[in-house]
Every structure is written in structure tokens, then in C-alpha cells.
Coordinates of C-alpha atoms in Angstrom, one line a residue:
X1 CA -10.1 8.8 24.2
X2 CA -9.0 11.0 27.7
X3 CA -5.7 12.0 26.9
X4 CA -3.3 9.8 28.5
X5 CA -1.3 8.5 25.4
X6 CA -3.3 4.7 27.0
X7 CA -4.9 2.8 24.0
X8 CA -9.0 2.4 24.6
X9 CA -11.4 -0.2 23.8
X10 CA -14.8 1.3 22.2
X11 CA -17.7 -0.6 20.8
X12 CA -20.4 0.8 18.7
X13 CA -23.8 -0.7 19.9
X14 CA -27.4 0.0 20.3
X15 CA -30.3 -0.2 22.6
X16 CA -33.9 -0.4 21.4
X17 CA -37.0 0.7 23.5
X18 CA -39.4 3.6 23.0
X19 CA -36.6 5.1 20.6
X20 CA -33.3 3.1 19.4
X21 CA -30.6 5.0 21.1
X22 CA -27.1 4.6 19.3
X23 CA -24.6 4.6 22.1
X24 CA -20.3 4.1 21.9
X25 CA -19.3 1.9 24.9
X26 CA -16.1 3.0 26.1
X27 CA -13.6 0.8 28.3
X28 CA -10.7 3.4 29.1
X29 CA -7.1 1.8 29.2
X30 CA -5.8 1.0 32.7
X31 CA -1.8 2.3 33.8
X32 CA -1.1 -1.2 34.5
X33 CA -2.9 -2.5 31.8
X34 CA -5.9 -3.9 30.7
X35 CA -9.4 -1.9 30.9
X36 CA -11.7 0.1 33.3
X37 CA -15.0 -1.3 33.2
X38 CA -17.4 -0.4 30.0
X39 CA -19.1 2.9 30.2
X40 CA -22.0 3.6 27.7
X41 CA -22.3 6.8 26.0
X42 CA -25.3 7.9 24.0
X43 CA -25.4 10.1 21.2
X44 CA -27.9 9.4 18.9
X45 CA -31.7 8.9 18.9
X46 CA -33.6 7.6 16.1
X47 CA -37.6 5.9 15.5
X48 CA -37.8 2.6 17.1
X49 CA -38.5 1.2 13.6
X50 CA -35.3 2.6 12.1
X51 CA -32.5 0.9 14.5
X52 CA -30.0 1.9 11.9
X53 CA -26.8 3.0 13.9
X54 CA -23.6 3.5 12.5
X55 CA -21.5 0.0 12.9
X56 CA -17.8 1.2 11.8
X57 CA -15.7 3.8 13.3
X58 CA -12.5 5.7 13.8
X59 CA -10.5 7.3 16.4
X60 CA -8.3 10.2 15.7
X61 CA -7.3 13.8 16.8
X62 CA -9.1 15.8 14.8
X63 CA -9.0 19.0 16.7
X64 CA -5.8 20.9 18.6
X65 CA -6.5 19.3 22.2
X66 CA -4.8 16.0 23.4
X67 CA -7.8 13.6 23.6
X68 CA -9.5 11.8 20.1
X69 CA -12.3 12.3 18.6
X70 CA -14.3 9.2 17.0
X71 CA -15.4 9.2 13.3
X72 CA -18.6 7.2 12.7
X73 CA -20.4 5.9 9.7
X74 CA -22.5 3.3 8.2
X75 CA -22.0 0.3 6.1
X76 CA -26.0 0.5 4.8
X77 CA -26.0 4.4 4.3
X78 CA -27.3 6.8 7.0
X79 CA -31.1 6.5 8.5
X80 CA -33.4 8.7 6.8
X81 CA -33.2 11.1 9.2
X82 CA -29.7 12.2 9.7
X83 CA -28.2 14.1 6.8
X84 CA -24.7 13.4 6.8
X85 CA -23.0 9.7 5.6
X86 CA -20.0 10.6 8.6
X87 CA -20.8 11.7 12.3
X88 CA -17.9 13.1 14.3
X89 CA -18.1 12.9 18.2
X90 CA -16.5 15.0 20.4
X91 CA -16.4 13.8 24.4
X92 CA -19.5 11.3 22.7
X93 CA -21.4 13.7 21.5
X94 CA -22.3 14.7 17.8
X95 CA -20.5 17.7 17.2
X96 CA -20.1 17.7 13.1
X97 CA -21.3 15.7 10.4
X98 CA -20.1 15.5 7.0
X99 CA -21.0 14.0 3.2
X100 CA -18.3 10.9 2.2
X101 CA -18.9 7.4 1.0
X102 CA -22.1 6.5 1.1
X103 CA -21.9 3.4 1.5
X104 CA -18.0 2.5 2.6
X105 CA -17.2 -1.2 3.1
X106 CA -14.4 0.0 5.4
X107 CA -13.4 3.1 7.3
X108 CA -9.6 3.8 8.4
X109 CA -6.9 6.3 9.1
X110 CA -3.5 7.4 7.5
X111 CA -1.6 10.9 6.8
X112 CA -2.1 11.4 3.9
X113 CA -0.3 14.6 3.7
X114 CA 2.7 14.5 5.7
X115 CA 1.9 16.6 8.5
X116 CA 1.7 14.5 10.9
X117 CA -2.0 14.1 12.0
X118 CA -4.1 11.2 11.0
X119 CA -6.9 11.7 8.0
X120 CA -9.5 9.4 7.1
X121 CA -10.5 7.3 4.2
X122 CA -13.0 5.0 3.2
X123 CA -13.4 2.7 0.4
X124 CA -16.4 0.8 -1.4
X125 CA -17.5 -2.0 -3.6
X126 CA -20.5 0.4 -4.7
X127 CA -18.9 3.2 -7.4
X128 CA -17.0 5.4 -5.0
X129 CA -13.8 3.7 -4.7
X130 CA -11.4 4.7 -2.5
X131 CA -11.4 7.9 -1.3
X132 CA -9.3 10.5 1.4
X133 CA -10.5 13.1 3.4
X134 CA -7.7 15.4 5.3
X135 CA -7.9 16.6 8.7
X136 CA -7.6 20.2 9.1
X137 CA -6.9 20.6 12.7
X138 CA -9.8 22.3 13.5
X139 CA -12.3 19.6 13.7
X140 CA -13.0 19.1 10.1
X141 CA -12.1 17.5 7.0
X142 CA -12.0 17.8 3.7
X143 CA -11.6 15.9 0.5
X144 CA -8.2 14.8 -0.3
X145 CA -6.5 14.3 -3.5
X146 CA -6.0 10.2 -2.6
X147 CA -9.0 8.6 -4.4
X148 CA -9.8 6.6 -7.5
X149 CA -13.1 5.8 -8.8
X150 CA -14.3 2.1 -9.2
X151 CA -15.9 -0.7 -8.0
X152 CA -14.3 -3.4 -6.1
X153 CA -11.3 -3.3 -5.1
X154 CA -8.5 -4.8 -3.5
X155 CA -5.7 -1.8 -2.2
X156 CA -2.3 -1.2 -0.2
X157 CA -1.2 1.3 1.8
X158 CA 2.7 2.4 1.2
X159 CA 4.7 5.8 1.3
X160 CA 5.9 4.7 -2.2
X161 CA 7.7 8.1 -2.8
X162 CA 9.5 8.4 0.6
X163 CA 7.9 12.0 1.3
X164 CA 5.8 11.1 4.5
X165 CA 2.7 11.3 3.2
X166 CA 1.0 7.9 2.7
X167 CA 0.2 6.6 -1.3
X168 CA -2.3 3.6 -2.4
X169 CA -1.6 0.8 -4.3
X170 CA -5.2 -0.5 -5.9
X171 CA -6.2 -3.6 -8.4
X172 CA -9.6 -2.7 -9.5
X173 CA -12.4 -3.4 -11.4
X174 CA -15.4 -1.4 -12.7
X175 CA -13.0 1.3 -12.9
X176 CA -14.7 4.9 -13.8
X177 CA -12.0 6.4 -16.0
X178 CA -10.6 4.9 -19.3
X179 CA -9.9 1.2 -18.0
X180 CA -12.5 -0.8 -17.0
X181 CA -10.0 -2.7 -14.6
X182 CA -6.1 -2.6 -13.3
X183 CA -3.6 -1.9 -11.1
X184 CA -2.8 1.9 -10.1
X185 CA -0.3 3.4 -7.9
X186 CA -2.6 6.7 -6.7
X187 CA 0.1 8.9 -5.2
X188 CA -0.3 11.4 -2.3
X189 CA -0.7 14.4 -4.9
X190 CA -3.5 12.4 -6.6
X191 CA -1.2 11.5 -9.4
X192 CA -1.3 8.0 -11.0
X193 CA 0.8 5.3 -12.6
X194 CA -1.2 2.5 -13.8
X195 CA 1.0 -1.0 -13.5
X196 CA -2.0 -2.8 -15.0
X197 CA -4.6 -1.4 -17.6
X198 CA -7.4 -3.1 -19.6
X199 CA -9.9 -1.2 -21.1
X200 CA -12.0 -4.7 -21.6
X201 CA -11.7 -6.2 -18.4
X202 CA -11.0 -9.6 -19.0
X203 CA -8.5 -9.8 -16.5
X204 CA -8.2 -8.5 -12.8
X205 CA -5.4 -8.5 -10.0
X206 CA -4.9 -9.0 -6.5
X207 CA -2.2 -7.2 -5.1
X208 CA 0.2 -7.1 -2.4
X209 CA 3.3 -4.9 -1.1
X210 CA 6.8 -5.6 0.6
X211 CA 10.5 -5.2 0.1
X212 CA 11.5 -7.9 -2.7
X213 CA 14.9 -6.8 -3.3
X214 CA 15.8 -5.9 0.1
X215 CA 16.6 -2.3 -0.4
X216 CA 14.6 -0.5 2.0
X217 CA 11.9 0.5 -0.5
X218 CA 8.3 -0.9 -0.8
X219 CA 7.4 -2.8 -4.1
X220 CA 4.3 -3.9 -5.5
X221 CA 3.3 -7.4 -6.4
X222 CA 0.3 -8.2 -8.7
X223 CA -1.7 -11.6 -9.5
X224 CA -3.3 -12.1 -12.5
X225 CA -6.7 -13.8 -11.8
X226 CA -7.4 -14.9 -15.3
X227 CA -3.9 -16.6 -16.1
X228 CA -2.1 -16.8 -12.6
X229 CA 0.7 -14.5 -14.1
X230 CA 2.7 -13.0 -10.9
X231 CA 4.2 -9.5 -11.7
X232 CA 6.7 -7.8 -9.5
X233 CA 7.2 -4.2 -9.5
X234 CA 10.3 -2.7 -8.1
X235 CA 10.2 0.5 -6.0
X236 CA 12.3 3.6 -7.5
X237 CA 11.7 5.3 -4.2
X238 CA 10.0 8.2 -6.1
X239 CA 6.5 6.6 -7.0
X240 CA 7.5 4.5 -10.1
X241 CA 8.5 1.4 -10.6
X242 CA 10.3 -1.1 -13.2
X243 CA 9.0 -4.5 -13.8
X244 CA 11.2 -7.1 -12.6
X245 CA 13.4 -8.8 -14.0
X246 CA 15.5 -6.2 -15.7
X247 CA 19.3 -6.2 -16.4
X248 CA 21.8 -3.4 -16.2
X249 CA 25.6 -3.7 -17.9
X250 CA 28.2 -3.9 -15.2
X251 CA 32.1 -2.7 -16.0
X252 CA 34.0 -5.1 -13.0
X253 CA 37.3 -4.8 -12.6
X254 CA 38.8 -8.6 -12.0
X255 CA 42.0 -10.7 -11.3
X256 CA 44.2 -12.1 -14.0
X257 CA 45.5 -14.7 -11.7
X258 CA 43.0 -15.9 -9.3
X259 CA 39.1 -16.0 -9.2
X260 CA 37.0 -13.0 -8.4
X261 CA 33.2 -12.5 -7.6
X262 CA 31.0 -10.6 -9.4
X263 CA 27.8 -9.4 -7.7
X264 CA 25.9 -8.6 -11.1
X265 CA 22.2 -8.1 -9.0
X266 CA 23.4 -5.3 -7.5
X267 CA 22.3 -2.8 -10.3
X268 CA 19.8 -5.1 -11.3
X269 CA 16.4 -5.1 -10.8
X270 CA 15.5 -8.5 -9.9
X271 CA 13.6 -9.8 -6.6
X272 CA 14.7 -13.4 -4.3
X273 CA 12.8 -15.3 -7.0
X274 CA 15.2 -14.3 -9.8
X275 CA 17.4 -17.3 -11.6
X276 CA 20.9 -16.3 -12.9
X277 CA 22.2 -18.2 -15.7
X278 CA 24.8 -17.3 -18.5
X279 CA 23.7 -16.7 -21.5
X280 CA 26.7 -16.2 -23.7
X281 CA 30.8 -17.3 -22.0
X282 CA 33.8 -15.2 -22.0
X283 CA 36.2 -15.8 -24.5
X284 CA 39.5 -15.5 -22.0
X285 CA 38.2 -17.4 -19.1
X286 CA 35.4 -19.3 -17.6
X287 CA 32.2 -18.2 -15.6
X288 CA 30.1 -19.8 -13.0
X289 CA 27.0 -19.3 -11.0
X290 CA 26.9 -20.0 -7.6
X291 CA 24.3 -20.4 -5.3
X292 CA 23.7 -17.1 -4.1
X293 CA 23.5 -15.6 -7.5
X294 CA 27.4 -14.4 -7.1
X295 CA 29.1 -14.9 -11.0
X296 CA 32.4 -16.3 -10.4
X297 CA 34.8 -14.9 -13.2
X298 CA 38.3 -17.1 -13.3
X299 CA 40.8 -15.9 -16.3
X300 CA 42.6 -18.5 -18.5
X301 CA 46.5 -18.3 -18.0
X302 CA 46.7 -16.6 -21.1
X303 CA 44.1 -13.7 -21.1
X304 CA 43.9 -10.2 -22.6
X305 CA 42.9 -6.9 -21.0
X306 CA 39.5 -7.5 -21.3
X307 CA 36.7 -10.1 -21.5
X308 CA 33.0 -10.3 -22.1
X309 CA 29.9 -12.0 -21.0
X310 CA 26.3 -12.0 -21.1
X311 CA 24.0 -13.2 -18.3
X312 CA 20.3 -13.7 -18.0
X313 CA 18.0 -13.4 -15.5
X314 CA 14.3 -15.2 -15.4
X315 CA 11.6 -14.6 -13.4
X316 CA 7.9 -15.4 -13.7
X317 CA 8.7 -16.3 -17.7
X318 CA 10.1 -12.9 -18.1
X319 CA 13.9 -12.6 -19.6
X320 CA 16.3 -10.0 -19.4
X321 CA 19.9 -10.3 -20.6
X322 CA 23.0 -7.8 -19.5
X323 CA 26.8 -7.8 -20.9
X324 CA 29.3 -7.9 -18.4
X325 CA 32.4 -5.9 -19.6
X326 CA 35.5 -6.6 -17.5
X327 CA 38.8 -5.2 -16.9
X328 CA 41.4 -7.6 -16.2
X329 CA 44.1 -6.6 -14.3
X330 CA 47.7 -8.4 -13.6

């Protein structure tokens, strides 16, 4: 909150008297760690009978000098007297106000843009949804293109396209647009791509991220709430996905004397929870599956040029089959 790159503790509380006075109590991190003592800071007065003080909060740099600014708001709405839903203070005092969420559930920071400087966004059960607001620089913000209208909802934060700039993940429902509930990819342009829709709503998600396939990128997985079906989406690295599994043809070039090892997952899009099986043998040789998922090829003495087999991969009661076209060489 001063400047000096030290992480601060500040609570939001309230003292009630002739007036209710909303106050931030700051505790300013120490060099050697830990906290100075806690030093109240008014910056609000409202009616004794309306103690309504915002109880959530951000910090963030919203202007061009070193130290952070706090971002307050309410989970109830504003009192009736203030006429803004989001209070900025500036050294503890109200310097801007501005109209988001009305009634956000939660209150946090991300870029959203890539440039660097934290923005805000809020998201709630009430209609609103999620929604962004940028930071300018100058002490404002404005309305971002990161939002999507609903109610509830259950959301991930992930730069899904690599670019910098921080996308969403959200399973919905009550959704305001053309599906009443389903999973949606909102990406840092604003742009969408829906890995669940239903325009009924008789089902609904949960939803979580990490790296399945252990290739750097962030993928999505979903749970069906109605049927317990588990869906795994696998990052493209540009803000799409493919739902896993899903085999690709390989072309190998193998042995005609010994054993070789075919890694057929590694053009696959399959996650750790993927079985391997073969679906269809070679006709020149024999094929095995070991237990890392590896395809072990070995060629009969007599063998052609080439050979073929399918494989199939399973996961989650989805199938995908994939030919494996080898070259056998002397």
C-alpha cells in the first residue's frame, strides 16, 4: 500500500456511534517480515441506521505512481446514499467511484489485456455474471470485453490462447443468451467457444483447469451434474480445444529384425486417464501394449515392406480408433 514492493495486510471494518464510519485497517509489511501494528483509516460516513460498509476489496495500481490503490464494493448493493456499486481509494481516501456489479459475490484482479497492469472483475449469482473492467492507467476503469451474462456460476481463470492477456473458463446456468446453461471459454477479445450448450437446462457443469496431457498448455475439464459424465478438453494453445480422446494416423518407420517402440500418443489427443488397446493386429508381425501406453511392434521373420494396425483409445466411455501405417525397414 506505500510503495515498497512489501505485501500489506488490510481489513475492511466499521465503527458505529453517532454516524457508522467505514474505515480500512492497514497493517504495513515489516523488512524482516511480519506486520507494523494496525492503523485505522476512515473514509466513509454514513446514518447510524444504515451501517452498510463495503465488506470485499481489492488492491491494485490503478494510477502511474508506485503505491496501490484499494477497490471496494458491496456484497448487499451500496447504501442508499452513495451512488456508485465500486469506491476507489487513493492514500484511504475516496477518490472515484464507479457503476459495476451490483451485487458481486466476489471481487478480484487479472490482466485482462496483456499490458501488464492488473484490472478487475467481479462475478454474481444475481444476473450479471461475470464481468471485467480494465484499468486505464489513470485511475479509472472501464468495461472490458471479458464477461458473460448468467446466473450462477462456477469459472476458471487461464491464458487459454498464450497471448498474455487472461481468458475465463465458465459452467453456467440461467444463462442470458441462447442457452439456458453450459460451459463457455469467454476469450480476452470477448469471443466465445461454448464446450457445453443446452438450451433446456437439464444439465449443468462444474468445471476445472490444468495440464492433462503434459504439454505446457491449460485444458479444461467439465462434470456433468445430472449424469456424472467427465469431459476433458484439450488445449490447442490458440483458445479452442478438442474433446479427448481423439486419434491421429501415425506413419513409423520400424525394424525388420528386432522390436521397436511406437509412441502413438504423441499426436494424439488423449489425457493420463486414456487406455490403449489394439483394435485390429498387423498382418506381418505382432503388437503389444505396455504399460506406459508405448505400442511395441515386433515383425515376423518373414515380413513385407509394410504393415498395418489399428489402435483404440477409451476414456470416459468415449472411443477413438487411429491406423498405424509402418515402414519396415531391413
Amino acid at each position: 500500500m506505500n510503495g515498497d514492493a512489501r505485501p500489506d495486510r488490510v481489513v475492511l471494518d466499521l465503527t458505529v456511534g453517532a454516524a457508522t464510519t467505514c474505515r480500512v485497517v492497514v497493517s504495513l509489511g515489516l523488512a524482516g517480515g511480519g506486520f507494523a501494528p494496525p492503523q485505522p483509516y476512515g473514509y466513509l460516513t454514513l446514518p447510524a441506521a444504515e451501517p452498510n460498509c463495503a465488506d470485499m476489496g481489492v488492491g491494485l495500481n490503478l494510477d502511474a505512481d508506485v503505491a496501490a490503490e484499494l477497490a471496494v464494493t458491496w456484497f448487499a448493493g451500496p447504501p442508499t446514499t452513495v451512488p456508485n456499486t465500486l469506491l476507489v481509494l487513493d492514500n484511504f481516501r475516496v477518490t472515484r467511484g464507479f457503476n459495476t456489479v451490483f451485487q458481486p459475490s466476489y471481487i478480484g484482479t487479472a490482466d485482462f489485456d496483456g499490458d501488464g497492469r492488473q484490472d478487475i472483475y467481479e462475478w454474481t449469482d444475481q444476473g450479471e455474471g461475470f464481468v471485467s473492467y480494465l484499468a486505464t492507467g489513470t485511475g479509472t476503469v472501464v468495461p472490458g470485453p471479458v464477461r458473460h451474462c448468467s446466473g450462477p456460476l462456477d469459472h476458471r481463470l487461464a491464458d487459454f490462447n498464450r497471448n498474455g492477456a487472461m481468458d475465463v473458463v465458465i459452467a453456467y446456468i440461467e444463462g442470458c443468451g441462447a442457452y439456458f446453461s453450459g460451459v463457455v471459454v469467454v476469450r480476452d477479445d470477448g469471443s466465445l467457444y461454448h464446450l457445453h450448450t443446452d438450451v433446456a437446462g437439464l444439465d449443468s457443469w462444474t468445471v476445472e483447469t490444468g495440464d492433462v496431457n503434459h504439454d505446457g498448455l491449460v485444458d479444461v475439464t467439465t462434470h456433468d451434474q445430472s449424469t456424472g459424465e467427465i469431459a476433458t478438453f484439450i488445449s490447442l494453445g490458440n483458445g479452442s480445444f478438442v474433446r479427448s480422446p481423439v486419434a491421429v494416423r501415425d506413419y513409423p518407420t520400424v525394424s525388420g529384425s528386432k522390436a521397436t517402440g511406437i509412441q502413438v500418443l504423441a499426436n494424439d489427443y488423449a489425457t493420463d486417464r486414456t487406455r490403449v488397446t489394439i483394435w485390429t493386429p498387423p498382418q506381418h508381425g505382432t503388437v503389444k501394449v505396455t504399460t506406459n501406453r508405448t505400442i511395441i511392434y515386433t515383425p515376423n521373420p518373414t515380413h513385407g515392406a509394410t504393415d498395418t494396425f489399428v489402435y483404440r483409445l477409451t476414456e470416459d466411455g468415449r472411443t477413438s480408433n487411429a491406423a498405424v501405417s509402418l515402414r519396415i525397414v531391413d
